[in-house]
Coordinates of C-alpha atoms in Angstrom, one line a residue:
Chain A
M1 CA -0.6 11.4 -40.4
T2 CA -0.1 13.8 -43.3
T3 CA -2.0 17.0 -43.7
R4 CA -1.7 19.4 -46.6
R5 CA -2.3 23.0 -45.7
K6 CA -3.7 25.2 -48.5
Y7 CA -2.4 28.8 -48.3
D8 CA -4.5 31.8 -49.3
E9 CA -2.9 34.4 -51.5
R10 CA -2.4 37.0 -48.8
E11 CA -1.4 34.4 -46.3
L12 CA 1.5 33.3 -48.5
L13 CA 3.5 36.5 -48.2
G14 CA 1.4 38.6 -46.0
A15 CA 3.5 38.4 -42.8
L16 CA 6.8 38.9 -44.7
D17 CA 8.6 42.0 -45.6
T18 CA 11.4 42.9 -48.1
P19 CA 15.0 43.5 -46.9
Q20 CA 16.1 46.9 -45.7
P21 CA 18.8 48.6 -47.9
P22 CA 22.2 48.9 -46.3
P23 CA 22.4 51.9 -43.9
K24 CA 25.3 53.5 -45.8
L25 CA 23.5 53.3 -49.1
K26 CA 21.5 56.5 -48.5
R27 CA 24.6 58.7 -48.0
R28 CA 26.3 57.1 -51.0
T29 CA 23.2 57.5 -53.2
L30 CA 22.6 61.2 -52.2
A31 CA 26.3 61.9 -52.8
G32 CA 25.9 60.5 -56.3
V33 CA 22.9 62.6 -56.8
S34 CA 24.7 65.7 -55.7
D35 CA 27.5 65.0 -58.2
A36 CA 25.0 64.4 -61.0
L37 CA 23.2 67.7 -60.2
A38 CA 26.5 69.6 -60.0
R39 CA 27.5 68.4 -63.4
K40 CA 26.8 70.7 -66.3
P41 CA 24.0 69.6 -68.6
Q42 CA 26.4 69.1 -71.6
Q43 CA 28.5 66.7 -69.5
I44 CA 25.6 64.4 -68.9
S45 CA 25.1 61.8 -71.6
P46 CA 21.6 60.3 -71.1
D47 CA 21.1 57.0 -72.7
P48 CA 19.9 57.2 -76.3
W49 CA 16.4 55.8 -75.7
A50 CA 15.8 58.4 -73.0
R51 CA 17.0 61.1 -75.4
I52 CA 14.6 59.8 -78.1
W53 CA 11.8 59.6 -75.6
F54 CA 12.2 63.1 -74.2
D55 CA 13.3 65.2 -77.2
W56 CA 10.9 65.6 -80.1
R57 CA 13.7 66.3 -82.6
W58 CA 15.4 63.0 -81.7
R59 CA 12.0 61.3 -81.9
L60 CA 11.4 62.7 -85.3
A61 CA 14.8 61.7 -86.5
W62 CA 14.4 58.2 -85.2
A63 CA 10.9 57.9 -86.8
S64 CA 12.2 59.2 -90.1
A65 CA 15.1 56.7 -90.1
V66 CA 12.7 53.9 -89.5
I67 CA 10.3 55.0 -92.2
V68 CA 13.2 55.4 -94.7
L69 CA 14.5 51.9 -93.9
V70 CA 11.0 50.4 -94.3
V71 CA 10.4 52.2 -97.6
A72 CA 13.9 51.3 -98.9
H73 CA 13.4 47.7 -97.9
S74 CA 10.2 47.5 -100.0
V75 CA 11.2 49.8 -102.9
V76 CA 14.7 48.8 -103.7
P77 CA 14.0 45.1 -104.4
A78 CA 10.9 46.2 -106.5
L79 CA 13.1 48.5 -108.6
Q80 CA 15.7 45.8 -109.1
S81 CA 13.1 43.2 -110.3
S82 CA 11.5 45.7 -112.7
G83 CA 14.5 45.6 -115.1
D84 CA 14.4 43.9 -118.5
G85 CA 15.7 40.6 -117.2
A86 CA 19.2 40.9 -118.8
P87 CA 21.9 40.1 -116.3
D88 CA 24.0 42.9 -115.0
P89 CA 27.4 42.8 -116.9
Q90 CA 29.3 43.8 -113.7
L91 CA 27.7 41.0 -111.8
V92 CA 28.5 38.5 -114.6
A93 CA 32.1 39.8 -114.6
S94 CA 32.4 39.4 -110.9
S95 CA 30.9 35.9 -111.0
L96 CA 33.4 34.9 -113.7
S97 CA 36.3 36.1 -111.6
V98 CA 35.0 34.0 -108.8
S99 CA 34.9 31.0 -110.9
E100 CA 38.4 31.7 -112.1
V101 CA 39.6 31.8 -108.5
L102 CA 37.9 28.5 -107.8
T103 CA 39.6 27.0 -110.8
E104 CA 42.9 28.2 -109.5
I105 CA 42.3 26.7 -106.1
G106 CA 41.5 23.4 -107.8
E107 CA 44.7 23.5 -109.8
Y108 CA 46.7 24.4 -106.7
S109 CA 45.4 21.5 -104.7
A110 CA 46.1 19.1 -107.6
T111 CA 49.7 20.5 -107.8
R112 CA 50.1 20.1 -104.0
G113 CA 49.1 16.5 -104.2
A114 CA 51.7 15.9 -106.9
V115 CA 54.4 17.6 -104.8
M116 CA 53.5 15.3 -101.8
T117 CA 54.2 12.3 -104.0
V118 CA 57.7 13.5 -105.0
P119 CA 60.4 11.5 -103.2
V120 CA 61.8 13.7 -100.4
L121 CA 65.4 14.4 -99.8
H122 CA 67.4 12.2 -97.4
G123 CA 66.9 13.5 -93.8
A124 CA 63.6 15.0 -94.5
G125 CA 61.7 11.7 -94.2
Q126 CA 60.7 12.4 -90.6
F127 CA 58.9 15.6 -91.6
R128 CA 57.2 13.8 -94.5
Y129 CA 55.9 11.2 -92.1
L130 CA 54.8 13.9 -89.7
F131 CA 53.0 15.7 -92.5
M132 CA 51.2 12.7 -93.9
N133 CA 50.4 10.8 -90.7
D134 CA 49.6 13.8 -88.5
S135 CA 51.5 12.2 -85.7
D136 CA 54.9 12.8 -84.2
L137 CA 55.3 9.1 -83.2
N138 CA 57.3 8.5 -86.4
L139 CA 59.8 11.3 -85.7
F140 CA 62.2 9.0 -83.7
E141 CA 61.9 5.8 -85.8
Chain B
M1 CA -12.1 28.4 -59.6
D2 CA -11.0 29.9 -56.3
A3 CA -11.0 33.3 -54.7
L4 CA -7.5 34.0 -56.1
S5 CA -8.6 33.4 -59.7
N6 CA -11.6 35.6 -59.2
A7 CA -9.5 38.3 -57.7
L8 CA -7.1 38.0 -60.5
T9 CA -9.7 38.1 -63.2
R10 CA -11.3 41.1 -61.6
D11 CA -8.0 42.9 -61.3
T12 CA -6.8 42.0 -64.8
F13 CA -9.8 43.7 -66.4
A14 CA -10.5 46.4 -63.9
D15 CA -6.9 47.0 -62.9
T16 CA -7.9 49.1 -59.9
D17 CA -7.5 46.8 -56.9
N18 CA -4.0 46.7 -55.4
G19 CA -4.5 43.5 -53.4
G20 CA -1.2 42.8 -51.7
S21 CA 0.5 44.4 -48.7
T22 CA 1.1 48.1 -48.6
T23 CA 4.4 49.9 -48.6
S24 CA 5.3 53.4 -48.0
S25 CA 5.7 54.1 -51.7
E26 CA 2.3 53.2 -52.8
D27 CA 0.1 55.3 -50.4
Y28 CA 1.4 58.3 -52.3
S29 CA -1.1 59.6 -54.9
R30 CA -0.2 60.2 -58.5
A31 CA -0.6 63.9 -57.9
Q32 CA 1.9 63.8 -55.0
W33 CA 4.3 61.9 -57.1
K34 CA 4.0 64.5 -59.8
G35 CA 4.6 67.2 -57.3
L36 CA 7.7 65.4 -56.0
F37 CA 9.0 65.0 -59.6
R38 CA 8.5 68.7 -60.2
E39 CA 10.9 69.4 -57.2
L40 CA 13.3 66.8 -58.5
A41 CA 13.3 68.3 -62.0
A42 CA 14.2 71.7 -60.3
G43 CA 17.2 70.0 -58.8
D44 CA 16.1 70.2 -55.2
A45 CA 18.4 67.9 -53.2
R46 CA 16.0 67.6 -50.3
A47 CA 13.4 66.2 -52.7
F48 CA 15.9 63.5 -53.6
E49 CA 16.2 62.6 -49.9
R50 CA 12.4 62.4 -49.6
L51 CA 12.3 60.2 -52.7
Y52 CA 15.0 58.0 -51.2
D53 CA 13.0 57.6 -47.9
R54 CA 9.9 56.8 -49.9
I55 CA 11.1 54.3 -52.5
A56 CA 14.6 53.0 -51.6
K57 CA 13.3 50.0 -49.7
P58 CA 11.0 48.5 -52.4
L59 CA 13.5 49.5 -55.1
F60 CA 16.3 47.7 -53.2
G61 CA 14.0 44.7 -52.7
F62 CA 13.1 44.6 -56.4
A63 CA 16.8 44.7 -57.3
V64 CA 17.7 41.9 -54.9
W65 CA 14.9 39.8 -56.3
R66 CA 16.1 40.5 -59.8
L67 CA 19.9 40.1 -59.2
G68 CA 20.2 37.8 -56.3
S69 CA 22.9 39.9 -54.7
R70 CA 22.5 42.7 -52.1
E71 CA 25.8 44.4 -53.2
D72 CA 24.6 44.6 -56.8
A73 CA 21.2 45.7 -55.7
A74 CA 22.7 48.6 -53.7
D75 CA 24.5 49.7 -56.9
V76 CA 21.3 49.5 -58.8
V77 CA 19.6 51.9 -56.3
H78 CA 22.5 54.3 -56.5
D79 CA 22.6 54.2 -60.3
T80 CA 18.8 54.7 -60.5
F81 CA 19.0 57.8 -58.4
V82 CA 21.8 59.2 -60.5
R83 CA 19.9 58.5 -63.6
I84 CA 16.9 60.3 -62.2
A85 CA 19.1 63.3 -61.3
E86 CA 20.5 63.4 -64.8
Q87 CA 17.0 63.6 -66.4
G88 CA 16.5 67.2 -65.2
E89 CA 13.4 68.7 -66.7
G90 CA 12.7 65.5 -68.6
L91 CA 11.1 64.3 -65.3
L92 CA 8.2 66.6 -65.9
R93 CA 7.1 64.5 -68.9
V94 CA 7.0 61.3 -66.9
R95 CA 3.4 60.1 -66.8
N96 CA 3.6 57.5 -64.0
P97 CA 6.6 58.4 -61.8
R98 CA 6.6 55.3 -59.6
S99 CA 6.5 52.7 -62.3
W100 CA 8.9 54.8 -64.4
I101 CA 11.5 54.6 -61.5
F102 CA 11.0 50.9 -61.3
S103 CA 11.4 50.4 -65.0
V104 CA 14.6 52.5 -65.0
A105 CA 15.9 50.3 -62.1
G106 CA 14.8 47.2 -64.0
R107 CA 16.8 48.2 -67.0
I108 CA 19.9 49.0 -65.0
A109 CA 19.6 45.7 -63.2
L110 CA 19.2 43.9 -66.6
D111 CA 22.3 45.6 -67.9
R112 CA 24.2 44.2 -64.9
L113 CA 22.7 40.8 -65.5
R114 CA 23.9 40.9 -69.1
K115 CA 27.4 41.9 -68.0
Q116 CA 27.5 39.1 -65.5
K117 CA 25.8 36.8 -67.9
R118 CA 24.1 34.9 -65.1
W119 CA 22.0 35.3 -62.0
R120 CA 24.2 35.8 -59.0
V121 CA 22.9 34.1 -55.9
E122 CA 24.5 34.7 -52.6
P123 CA 24.5 31.8 -50.2
L124 CA 20.9 31.2 -49.0
D125 CA 21.6 32.0 -45.4
E126 CA 23.2 35.3 -46.4
L127 CA 20.8 36.4 -49.2
Q128 CA 17.6 37.9 -47.8
L129 CA 14.7 38.1 -50.2
L130 CA 12.3 38.4 -47.3
T131 CA 12.3 39.2 -43.6
D132 CA 9.7 38.3 -41.0
G133 CA 7.1 41.0 -40.6
G134 CA 5.4 42.0 -37.4
T135 CA 1.9 40.8 -38.1
E136 CA 0.3 37.6 -36.9
L137 CA -1.2 36.9 -40.3
G138 CA 0.4 33.8 -42.0
R139 CA 2.7 33.2 -39.0
E140 CA 3.2 29.6 -40.1
I141 CA 5.2 30.7 -43.1
D142 CA 8.6 32.0 -42.0
A143 CA 10.8 34.1 -44.2
G144 CA 13.3 31.3 -44.7
K145 CA 10.7 28.8 -46.0
A146 CA 9.2 31.4 -48.3
Q147 CA 12.6 32.3 -49.6
V148 CA 13.6 28.8 -50.5
A149 CA 10.3 28.5 -52.4
L150 CA 10.8 31.9 -54.1
L151 CA 14.2 30.8 -55.4
E152 CA 12.5 27.9 -57.1
L153 CA 10.4 30.3 -59.2
P154 CA 11.5 31.5 -62.6
R155 CA 12.9 35.1 -62.3
A156 CA 10.0 36.6 -64.4
Q157 CA 7.4 35.1 -62.1
R158 CA 9.3 36.1 -59.0
E159 CA 9.5 39.7 -60.1
A160 CA 5.8 39.8 -60.9
V161 CA 5.0 38.5 -57.4
F162 CA 7.3 41.1 -55.8
L163 CA 5.9 44.0 -57.7
R164 CA 2.3 42.9 -57.0
H165 CA 2.8 42.1 -53.3
F166 CA 5.5 44.4 -52.1
G167 CA 5.3 47.2 -54.7
G168 CA 1.5 47.3 -54.8
F169 CA 1.5 47.7 -58.5
T170 CA -1.4 47.0 -60.8
F171 CA -0.9 44.5 -63.6
S172 CA -0.7 47.2 -66.2
E173 CA 2.0 48.9 -64.2
I174 CA 3.8 45.6 -63.7
G175 CA 3.6 45.2 -67.5
S176 CA 5.2 48.6 -68.1
V177 CA 7.9 48.0 -65.5
L178 CA 8.8 44.6 -66.9
G179 CA 8.2 45.6 -70.5
V180 CA 5.5 43.0 -71.2
P181 CA 1.8 43.2 -71.9
M182 CA -0.6 43.4 -69.0
F183 CA -1.9 39.9 -69.6
T184 CA 1.5 38.5 -69.6
A185 CA 2.2 40.2 -66.3
A186 CA -1.0 38.9 -64.8
S187 CA -0.3 35.4 -66.1
R188 CA 3.3 35.4 -64.6
Y189 CA 1.9 36.5 -61.3
R190 CA -0.8 33.8 -61.3
L191 CA 1.6 31.1 -62.2
G192 CA 4.1 32.3 -59.6
I193 CA 1.5 32.3 -56.8
R194 CA 0.2 28.9 -57.9
K195 CA 3.7 27.4 -57.8
L196 CA 4.5 29.2 -54.5
R197 CA 1.4 27.7 -52.9
R198 CA 2.3 24.3 -54.1
L199 CA 5.8 24.6 -52.7
L200 CA 4.6 25.9 -49.4
E201 CA 2.0 23.3 -48.8
V202 CA 3.2 21.7 -45.6
S203 CA 3.3 18.0 -44.7
K204 CA 3.2 17.1 -41.0

């Protein structure tokens, strides 16, 4: 016979307890605390969020940085789009140079294709095979 | 629905009832905590010892539940106390000392998790999430059975269950410890308890 027992919330974990910390942990922890207390304040480097949270100057600096970022994020694109619509000559120049580079790459690959079709010297055939077939099986033919 | 849901709803909105079991750290009033923190801020070593006696056990349990390793959990307790000692007079500005300590421990544990990149679980017979208590209540559920069920829960739900039951935190405190809204904390707890109950339903 199968019975399903429904547990109430307190009954679920009520009789259970959490594990005890290791006995030696107390001494180790208090030794760490003594070391921290003995250190000079300038040697202590609190994490940046704690510093921001506790020190109003850091908080102010952080808030100002966020405000500047938000304002810049909305103002800078608006300023850029408010121009007369003419393209920036510097941008045009840089885009031209990019297209020139692309053309050069195209020419280079065409040249490389031509080089690969040139008959190779005697003795270099194995390497040619290796290069074109991507396999070393032909090395010992 | 049931008594649990009613209790949850009441607690979620009123946030006053502590429900679960009691621990030594929760029967300390907010004013007493503030007093202890004043002594800690002054660098009183004996105050740190008192703090350890009061909070080390739930803090260690919380870290074990979060990290799945007693060794790492011990390191978390140690680092948390060192972090507290380093705060100095900053401790005077802490509003809710107990949940602040747990949130510091939670962040330290999270850093460790990120470094390890995975939840480290010791073998089940070695890892102790729970031990058998002394009361007769709920005697049918032993620690081993509950532990197996707890390991089935997602970490977020497990932590909410721990903080509620063994830390005695309110849902808004759980939210501030875990860095989530109060309703999310309540929802994680509710889902965790529901799943635990399902897992622990016995078949004879």
